[in-house]
mmCIF file of C-alpha atoms in Angstrom:
data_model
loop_
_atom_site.group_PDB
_atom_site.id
_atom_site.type_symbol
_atom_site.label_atom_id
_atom_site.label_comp_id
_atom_site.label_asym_id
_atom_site.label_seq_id
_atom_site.Cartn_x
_atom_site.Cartn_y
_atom_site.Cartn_z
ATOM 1 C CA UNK I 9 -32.720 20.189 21.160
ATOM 2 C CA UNK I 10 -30.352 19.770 18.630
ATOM 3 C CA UNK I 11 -30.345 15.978 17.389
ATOM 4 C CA UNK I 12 -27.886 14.115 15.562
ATOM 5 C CA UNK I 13 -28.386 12.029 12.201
ATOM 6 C CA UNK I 14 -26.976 9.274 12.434
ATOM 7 C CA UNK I 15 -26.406 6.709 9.492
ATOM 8 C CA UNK I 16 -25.976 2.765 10.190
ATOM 9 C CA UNK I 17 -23.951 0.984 6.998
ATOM 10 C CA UNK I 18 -23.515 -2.632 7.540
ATOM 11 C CA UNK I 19 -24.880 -5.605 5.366
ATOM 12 C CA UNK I 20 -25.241 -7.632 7.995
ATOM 13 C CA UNK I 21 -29.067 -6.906 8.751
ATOM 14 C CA UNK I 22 -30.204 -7.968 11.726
ATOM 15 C CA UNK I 23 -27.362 -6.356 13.558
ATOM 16 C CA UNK I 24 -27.716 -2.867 11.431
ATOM 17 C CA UNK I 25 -31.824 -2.845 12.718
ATOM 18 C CA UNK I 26 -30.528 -3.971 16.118
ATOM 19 C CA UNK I 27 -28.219 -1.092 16.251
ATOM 20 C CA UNK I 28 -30.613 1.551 14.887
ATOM 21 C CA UNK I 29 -33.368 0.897 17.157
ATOM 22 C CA UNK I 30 -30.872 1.302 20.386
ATOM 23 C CA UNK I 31 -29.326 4.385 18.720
ATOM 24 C CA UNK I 32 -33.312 5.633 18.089
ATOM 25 C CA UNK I 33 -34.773 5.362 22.085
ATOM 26 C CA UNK I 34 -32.065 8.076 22.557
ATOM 27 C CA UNK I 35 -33.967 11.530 22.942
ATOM 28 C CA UNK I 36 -31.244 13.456 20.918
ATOM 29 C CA UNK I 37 -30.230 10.843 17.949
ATOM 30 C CA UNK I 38 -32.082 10.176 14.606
ATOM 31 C CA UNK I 39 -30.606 6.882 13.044
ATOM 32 C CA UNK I 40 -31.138 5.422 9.555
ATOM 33 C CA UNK I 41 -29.514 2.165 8.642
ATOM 34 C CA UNK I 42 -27.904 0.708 4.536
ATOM 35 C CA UNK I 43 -27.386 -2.574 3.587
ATOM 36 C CA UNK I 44 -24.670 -1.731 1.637
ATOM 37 C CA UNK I 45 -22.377 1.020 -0.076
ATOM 38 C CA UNK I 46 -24.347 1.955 -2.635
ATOM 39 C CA UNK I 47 -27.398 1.972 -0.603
ATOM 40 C CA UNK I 48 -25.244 4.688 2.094
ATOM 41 C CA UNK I 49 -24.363 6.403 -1.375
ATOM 42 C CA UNK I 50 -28.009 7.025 -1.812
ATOM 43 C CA UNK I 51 -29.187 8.057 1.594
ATOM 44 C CA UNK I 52 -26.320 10.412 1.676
ATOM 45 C CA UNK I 53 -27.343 12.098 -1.793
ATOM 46 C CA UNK I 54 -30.904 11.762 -1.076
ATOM 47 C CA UNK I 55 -30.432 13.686 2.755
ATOM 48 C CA UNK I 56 -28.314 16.574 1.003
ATOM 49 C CA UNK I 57 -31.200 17.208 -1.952
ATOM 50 C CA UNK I 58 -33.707 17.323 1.197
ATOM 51 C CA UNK I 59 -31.264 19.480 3.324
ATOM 52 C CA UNK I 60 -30.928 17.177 6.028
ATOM 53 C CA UNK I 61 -27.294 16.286 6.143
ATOM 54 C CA UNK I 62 -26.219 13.054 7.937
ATOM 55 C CA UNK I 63 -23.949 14.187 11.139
ATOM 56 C CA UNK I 64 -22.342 10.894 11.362
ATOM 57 C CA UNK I 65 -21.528 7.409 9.610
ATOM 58 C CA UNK I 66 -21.337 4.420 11.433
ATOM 59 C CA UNK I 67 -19.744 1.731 8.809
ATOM 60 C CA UNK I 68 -19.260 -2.114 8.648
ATOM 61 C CA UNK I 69 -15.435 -2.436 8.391
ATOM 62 C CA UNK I 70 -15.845 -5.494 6.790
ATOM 63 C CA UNK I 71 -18.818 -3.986 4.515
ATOM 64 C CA UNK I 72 -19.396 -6.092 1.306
ATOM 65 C CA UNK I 73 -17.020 -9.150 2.405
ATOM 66 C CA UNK I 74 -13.581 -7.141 0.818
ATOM 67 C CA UNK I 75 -10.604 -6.683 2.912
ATOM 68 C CA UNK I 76 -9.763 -2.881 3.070
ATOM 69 C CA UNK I 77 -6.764 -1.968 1.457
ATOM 70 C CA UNK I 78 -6.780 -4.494 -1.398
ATOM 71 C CA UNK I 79 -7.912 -2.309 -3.910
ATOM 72 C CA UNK I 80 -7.713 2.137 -4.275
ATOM 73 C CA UNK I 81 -10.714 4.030 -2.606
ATOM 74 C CA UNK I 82 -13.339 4.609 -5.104
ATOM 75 C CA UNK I 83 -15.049 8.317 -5.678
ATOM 76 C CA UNK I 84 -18.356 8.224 -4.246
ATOM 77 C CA UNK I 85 -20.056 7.986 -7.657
ATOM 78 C CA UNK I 86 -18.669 4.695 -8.463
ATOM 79 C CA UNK I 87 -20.515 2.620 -6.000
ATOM 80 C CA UNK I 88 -23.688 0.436 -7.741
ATOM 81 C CA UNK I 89 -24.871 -2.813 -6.704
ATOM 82 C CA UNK I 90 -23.032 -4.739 -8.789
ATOM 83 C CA UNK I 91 -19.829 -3.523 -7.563
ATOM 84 C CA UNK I 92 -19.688 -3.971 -4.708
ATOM 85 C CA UNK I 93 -18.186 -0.850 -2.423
ATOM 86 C CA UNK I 94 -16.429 -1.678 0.962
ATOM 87 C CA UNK I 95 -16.007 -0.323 4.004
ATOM 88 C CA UNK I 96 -12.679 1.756 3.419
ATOM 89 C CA UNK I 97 -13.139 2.592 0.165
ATOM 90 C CA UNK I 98 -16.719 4.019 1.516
ATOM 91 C CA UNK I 99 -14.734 6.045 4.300
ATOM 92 C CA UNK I 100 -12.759 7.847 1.855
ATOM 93 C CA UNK I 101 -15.209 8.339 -1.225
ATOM 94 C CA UNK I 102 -17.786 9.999 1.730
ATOM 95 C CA UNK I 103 -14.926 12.202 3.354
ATOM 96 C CA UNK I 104 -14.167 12.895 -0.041
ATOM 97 C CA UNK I 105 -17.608 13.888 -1.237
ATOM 98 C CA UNK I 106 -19.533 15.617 2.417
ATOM 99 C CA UNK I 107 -15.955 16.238 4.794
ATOM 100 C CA UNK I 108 -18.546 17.405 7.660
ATOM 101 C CA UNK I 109 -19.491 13.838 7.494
ATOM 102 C CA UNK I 110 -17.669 12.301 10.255
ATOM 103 C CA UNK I 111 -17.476 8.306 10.193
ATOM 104 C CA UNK I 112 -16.731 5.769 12.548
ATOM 105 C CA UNK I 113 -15.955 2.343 11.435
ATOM 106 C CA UNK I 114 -17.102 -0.690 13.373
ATOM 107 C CA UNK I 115 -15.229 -3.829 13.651
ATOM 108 C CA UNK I 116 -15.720 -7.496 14.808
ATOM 109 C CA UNK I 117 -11.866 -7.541 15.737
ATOM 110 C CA UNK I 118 -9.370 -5.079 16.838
ATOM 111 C CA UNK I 119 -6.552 -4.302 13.503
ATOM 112 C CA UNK I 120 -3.689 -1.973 13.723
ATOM 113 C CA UNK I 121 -3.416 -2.098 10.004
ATOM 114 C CA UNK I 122 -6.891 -1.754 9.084
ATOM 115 C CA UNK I 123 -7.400 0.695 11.518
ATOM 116 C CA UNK I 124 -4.994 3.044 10.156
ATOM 117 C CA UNK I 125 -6.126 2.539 6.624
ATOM 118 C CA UNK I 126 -9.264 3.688 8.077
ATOM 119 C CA UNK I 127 -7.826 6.619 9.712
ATOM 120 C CA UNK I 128 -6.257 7.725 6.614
ATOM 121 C CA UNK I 129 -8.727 7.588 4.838
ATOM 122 C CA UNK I 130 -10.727 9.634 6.806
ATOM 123 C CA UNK I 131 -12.449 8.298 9.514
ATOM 124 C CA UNK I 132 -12.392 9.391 13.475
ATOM 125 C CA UNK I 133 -13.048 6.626 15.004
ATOM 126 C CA UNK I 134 -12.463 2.430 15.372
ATOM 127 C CA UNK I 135 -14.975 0.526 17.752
ATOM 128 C CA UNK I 136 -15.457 -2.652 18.228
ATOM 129 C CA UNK I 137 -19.208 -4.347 17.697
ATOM 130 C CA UNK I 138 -19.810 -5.336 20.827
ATOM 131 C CA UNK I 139 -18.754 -2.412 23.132
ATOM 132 C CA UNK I 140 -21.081 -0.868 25.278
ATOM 133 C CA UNK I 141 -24.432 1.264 23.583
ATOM 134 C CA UNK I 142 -23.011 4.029 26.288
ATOM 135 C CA UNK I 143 -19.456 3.620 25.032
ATOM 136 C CA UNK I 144 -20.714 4.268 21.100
ATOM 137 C CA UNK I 145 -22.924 7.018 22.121
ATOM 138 C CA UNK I 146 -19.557 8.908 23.650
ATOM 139 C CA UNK I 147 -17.717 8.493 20.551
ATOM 140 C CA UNK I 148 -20.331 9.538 18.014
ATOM 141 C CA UNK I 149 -20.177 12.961 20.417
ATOM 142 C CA UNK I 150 -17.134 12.719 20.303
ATOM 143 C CA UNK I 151 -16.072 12.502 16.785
ATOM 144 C CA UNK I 152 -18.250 15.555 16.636
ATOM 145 C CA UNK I 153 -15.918 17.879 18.746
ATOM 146 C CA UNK I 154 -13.369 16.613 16.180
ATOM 147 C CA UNK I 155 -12.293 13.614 18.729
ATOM 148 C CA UNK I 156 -10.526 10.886 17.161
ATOM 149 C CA UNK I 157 -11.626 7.413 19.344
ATOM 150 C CA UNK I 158 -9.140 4.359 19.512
ATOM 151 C CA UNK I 159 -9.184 1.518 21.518
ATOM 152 C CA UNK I 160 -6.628 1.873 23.795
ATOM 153 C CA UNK I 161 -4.966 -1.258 23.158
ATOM 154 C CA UNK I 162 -4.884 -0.330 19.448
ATOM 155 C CA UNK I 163 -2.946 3.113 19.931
ATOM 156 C CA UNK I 164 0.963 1.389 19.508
ATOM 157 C CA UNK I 165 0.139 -0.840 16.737
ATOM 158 C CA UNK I 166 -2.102 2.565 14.913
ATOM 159 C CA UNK I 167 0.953 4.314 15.156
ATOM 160 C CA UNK I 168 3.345 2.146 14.063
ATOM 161 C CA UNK I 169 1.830 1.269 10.795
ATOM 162 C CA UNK I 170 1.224 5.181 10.529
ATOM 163 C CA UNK I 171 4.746 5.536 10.980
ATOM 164 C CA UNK I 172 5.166 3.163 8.389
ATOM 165 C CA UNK I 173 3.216 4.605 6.117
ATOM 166 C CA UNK I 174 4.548 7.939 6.534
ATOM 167 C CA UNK I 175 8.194 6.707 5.563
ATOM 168 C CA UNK I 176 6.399 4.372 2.388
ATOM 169 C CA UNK I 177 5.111 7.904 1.036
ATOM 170 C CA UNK I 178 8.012 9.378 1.920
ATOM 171 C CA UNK I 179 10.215 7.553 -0.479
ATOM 172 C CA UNK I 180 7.364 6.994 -3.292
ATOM 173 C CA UNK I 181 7.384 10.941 -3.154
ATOM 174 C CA UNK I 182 10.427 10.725 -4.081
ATOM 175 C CA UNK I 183 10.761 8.483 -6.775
ATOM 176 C CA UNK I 184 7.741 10.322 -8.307
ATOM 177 C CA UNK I 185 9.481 13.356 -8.433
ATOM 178 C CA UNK I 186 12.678 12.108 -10.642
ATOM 179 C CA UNK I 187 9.931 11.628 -13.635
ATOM 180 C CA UNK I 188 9.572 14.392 -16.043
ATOM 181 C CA UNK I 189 6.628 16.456 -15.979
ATOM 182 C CA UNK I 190 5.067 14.289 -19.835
ATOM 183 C CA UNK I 191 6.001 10.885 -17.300
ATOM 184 C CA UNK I 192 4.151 12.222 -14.801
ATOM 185 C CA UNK I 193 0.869 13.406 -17.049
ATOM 186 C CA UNK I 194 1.566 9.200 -18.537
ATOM 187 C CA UNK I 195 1.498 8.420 -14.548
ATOM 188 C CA UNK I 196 -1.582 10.424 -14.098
ATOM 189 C CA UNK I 197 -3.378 8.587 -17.044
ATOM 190 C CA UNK I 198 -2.253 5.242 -15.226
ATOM 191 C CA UNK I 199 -3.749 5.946 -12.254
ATOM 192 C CA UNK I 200 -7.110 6.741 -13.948
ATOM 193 C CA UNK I 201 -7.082 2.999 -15.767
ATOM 194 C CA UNK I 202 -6.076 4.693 -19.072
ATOM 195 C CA UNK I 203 -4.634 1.696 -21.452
ATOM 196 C CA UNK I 204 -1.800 2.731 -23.831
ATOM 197 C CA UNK I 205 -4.027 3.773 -26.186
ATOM 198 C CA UNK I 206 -6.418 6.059 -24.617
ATOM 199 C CA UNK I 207 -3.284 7.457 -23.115
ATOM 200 C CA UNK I 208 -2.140 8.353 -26.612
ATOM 201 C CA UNK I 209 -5.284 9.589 -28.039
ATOM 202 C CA UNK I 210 -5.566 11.883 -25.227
ATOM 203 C CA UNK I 211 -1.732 13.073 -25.157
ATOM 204 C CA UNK I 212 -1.710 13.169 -28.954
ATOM 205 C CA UNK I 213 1.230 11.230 -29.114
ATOM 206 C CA UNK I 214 2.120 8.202 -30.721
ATOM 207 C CA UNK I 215 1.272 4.740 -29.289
ATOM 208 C CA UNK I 216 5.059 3.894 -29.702
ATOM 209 C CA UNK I 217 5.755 6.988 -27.666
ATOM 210 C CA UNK I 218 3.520 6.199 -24.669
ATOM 211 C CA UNK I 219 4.730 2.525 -24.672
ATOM 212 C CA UNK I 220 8.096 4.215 -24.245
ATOM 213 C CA UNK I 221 7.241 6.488 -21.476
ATOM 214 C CA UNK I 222 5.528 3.864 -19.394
ATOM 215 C CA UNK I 223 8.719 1.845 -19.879
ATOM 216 C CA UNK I 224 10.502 4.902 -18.353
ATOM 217 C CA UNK I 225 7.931 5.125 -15.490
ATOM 218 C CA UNK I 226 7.839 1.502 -15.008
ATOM 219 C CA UNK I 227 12.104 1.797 -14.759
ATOM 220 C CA UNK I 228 12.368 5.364 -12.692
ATOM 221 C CA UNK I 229 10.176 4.046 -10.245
ATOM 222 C CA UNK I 230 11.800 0.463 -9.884
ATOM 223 C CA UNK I 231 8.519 -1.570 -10.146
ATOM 224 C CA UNK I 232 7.555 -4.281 -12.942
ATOM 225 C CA UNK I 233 3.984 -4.016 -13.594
ATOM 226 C CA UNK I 234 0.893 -0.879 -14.052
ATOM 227 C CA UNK I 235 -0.664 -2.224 -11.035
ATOM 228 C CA UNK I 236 2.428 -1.638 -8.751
ATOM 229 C CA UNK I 237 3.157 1.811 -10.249
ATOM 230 C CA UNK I 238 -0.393 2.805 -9.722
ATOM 231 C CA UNK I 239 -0.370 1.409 -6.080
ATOM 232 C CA UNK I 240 3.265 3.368 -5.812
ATOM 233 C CA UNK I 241 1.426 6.515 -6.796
ATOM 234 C CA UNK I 242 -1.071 7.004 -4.724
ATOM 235 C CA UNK I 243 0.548 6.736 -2.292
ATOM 236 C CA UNK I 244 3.260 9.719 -3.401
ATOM 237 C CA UNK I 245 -0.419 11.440 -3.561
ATOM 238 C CA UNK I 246 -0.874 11.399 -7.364
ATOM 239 C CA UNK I 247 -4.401 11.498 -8.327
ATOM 240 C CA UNK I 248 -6.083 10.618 -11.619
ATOM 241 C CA UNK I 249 -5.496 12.382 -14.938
ATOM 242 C CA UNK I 250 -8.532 14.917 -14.830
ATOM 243 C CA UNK I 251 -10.543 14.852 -18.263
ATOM 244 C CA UNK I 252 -12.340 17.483 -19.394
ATOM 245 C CA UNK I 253 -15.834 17.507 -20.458
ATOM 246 C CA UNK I 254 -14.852 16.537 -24.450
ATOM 247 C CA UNK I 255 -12.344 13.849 -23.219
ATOM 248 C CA UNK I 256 -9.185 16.142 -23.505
ATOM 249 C CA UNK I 257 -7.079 16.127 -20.581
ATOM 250 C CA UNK I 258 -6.443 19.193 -18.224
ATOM 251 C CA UNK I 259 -2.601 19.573 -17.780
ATOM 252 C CA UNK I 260 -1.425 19.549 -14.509
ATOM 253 C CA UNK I 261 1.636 21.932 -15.564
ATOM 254 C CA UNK I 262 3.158 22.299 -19.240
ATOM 255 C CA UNK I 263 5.161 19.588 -20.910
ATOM 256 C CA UNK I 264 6.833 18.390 -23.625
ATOM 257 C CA UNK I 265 6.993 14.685 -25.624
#
C-alpha cells in the first residue's frame, strides 16, 4: 500500500496532536505534526536527507499570529525561531524549495483575500478547521491528483481578488518595464534589502549615483517610499538581486551607469 506523509504545521498544540492522531488511525496516512515554521523547515530538510519526502502540508493559516500578506514570502532558509515564519510566507518558501510538496492551508474562518494569497503562493487547497475528518481526507487525495479544493462559498470572492490581482501585476509590469536596464539591477538590489550603500559597493558606482537612480525608480514608478517600490515589484515578478559567492552581483542583462 502506498501511504501518504503527511505533515501537520500549526502552533496551536493541542489541536495539531488532535489532528495527527485522527489523520494516523487511517491505514494509508503517516502524519507528523510542527509547532511552528521553523520547526516544518526542519522536518522538511530532515525527511529529504532520510529520503522520505513529505507528500503533503497541512498549515495553520494563521501560523505564528501574522496576517498573511503583510510582509514578502521568505525563502525557506530564512525561517529561525526568533523570526517568526507564517503561514503564507511558509506556503511559498516550501513550494519554492520541494514543488512536489503540495500544501493545504487550514483556516478558522473562510477569506477570499487570504485565500488567494494562499493560492498564489502555492497552495491547493483552503479548508476550514472544523470540517469533517472525511472531508480533509478527500482533499489531501485530492490535492494529490493536482486538485485544487475551495469551499464553495469562497469560489466568487477567490476569483475576484485573483482578478484583481491579475490587473495589479498587470500595470506594475508595466511601469517596471519603462526603467532602464542599471534602474532595474538598482530595483533588484531594493528588493533584496540592499541600502544605498551596499547598492553602490556592489554596482561600483558612486553613492551619489545610486541615490540618483533610486530617485528615478522611486519617480518612474509613481510611489514615495523603498517599501512601496519593493511591494510594487514583486508583484511585476522582480526577484532579488542574485549575489554571487564573493558578494559581486550576477547581471541580469548588460547595462550601463
Amino acid at each position: 500500500m502506498v501511504r501518504i506523509r503527511v505533515l501537520v504545521v500549526d502552533d496551536h498544540r493541542i489541536f495539531a496532536e488532535s489532528l495527527a492522531a485522527a489523520l494516523a488511525a487511517e491505514p494509508d496516512v503517516d502524519v507528523s505534526a510542527a509547532g511552528s515554521g521553523p520547526a516544518a523547515l526542519r522536518s522538511l530538510e530532515r525527511a529529504v536527507a532520510e529520503g522520505r519526502r513529505y507528500d503533503v502540508l497541512l498549515v495553520d493559516a494563521d501560523l505564528g499570529g501574522r496576517l498573511p500578506g503583510m510582509r514578502p514570502a521568505v525563502p525557506v532558509q530564512e525561517g529561525n525561531e526568533d523570526g517568526l515564519v507564517d503561514g503564507i510566507s511558509l506556503v511559498a518558501g516550501v513550494r519554492s524549495g520541494q514543488p512536489s510538496v503540495r500544501i493545504v492551508v487550514l483556516a478558522e474562518k473562510d477569506d477570499p483575500r487570504r485565500a488567494a494569497l494562499a493560492l498564489q503562493a502555492g497552495a491547493s487547497g483552503w479548508v476550514a478547521k472544523d470540517c469533517s475528518l472525511s472531508r480533509l481526507l478527500t482533499v489531501i487525495r485530492g490535492v494529490l491528483r493536482e486538485e485544487t479544493h475551495l469551499p464553495p462559498a469562497l469560489l466568487t470572492g477567490v476569483l475576484r481578488e485573483l482578478t484583481a490581482a491579475r490587473k495589479h501585476r498587470t500595470e506594475s509590469e508595466r511601469l517596471v518595464e519603462s526603467l532602464t536596464p542599471r534602474e532595474r539591477e538598482v530595483l533588484r538590489c531594493m528588493v533584496a534589502g540592499l541600502g544605498r550603500k551596499a547598492v553602490a559597493e556592489r554596482l561600483f558606482l558612486s553613492p551619489h549615483t545610486v541615490r540618483t537612480h533610486m530617485q528615478n525608480v522611486l519617480g518612474k514608478l509613481g510611489v514615495h517610499s523603498t517599501l512601496a517600490a519593493v511591494a510594487l515589484a514583486r508583484r511585476a515578478g522582480v526577484g532579488p538581486v542574485d549575489l554571487g559567492p564573493a558578494g559581486r552581483i550576477m547581471p541580469e542583462e548588460s547595462s550601463s551607469a
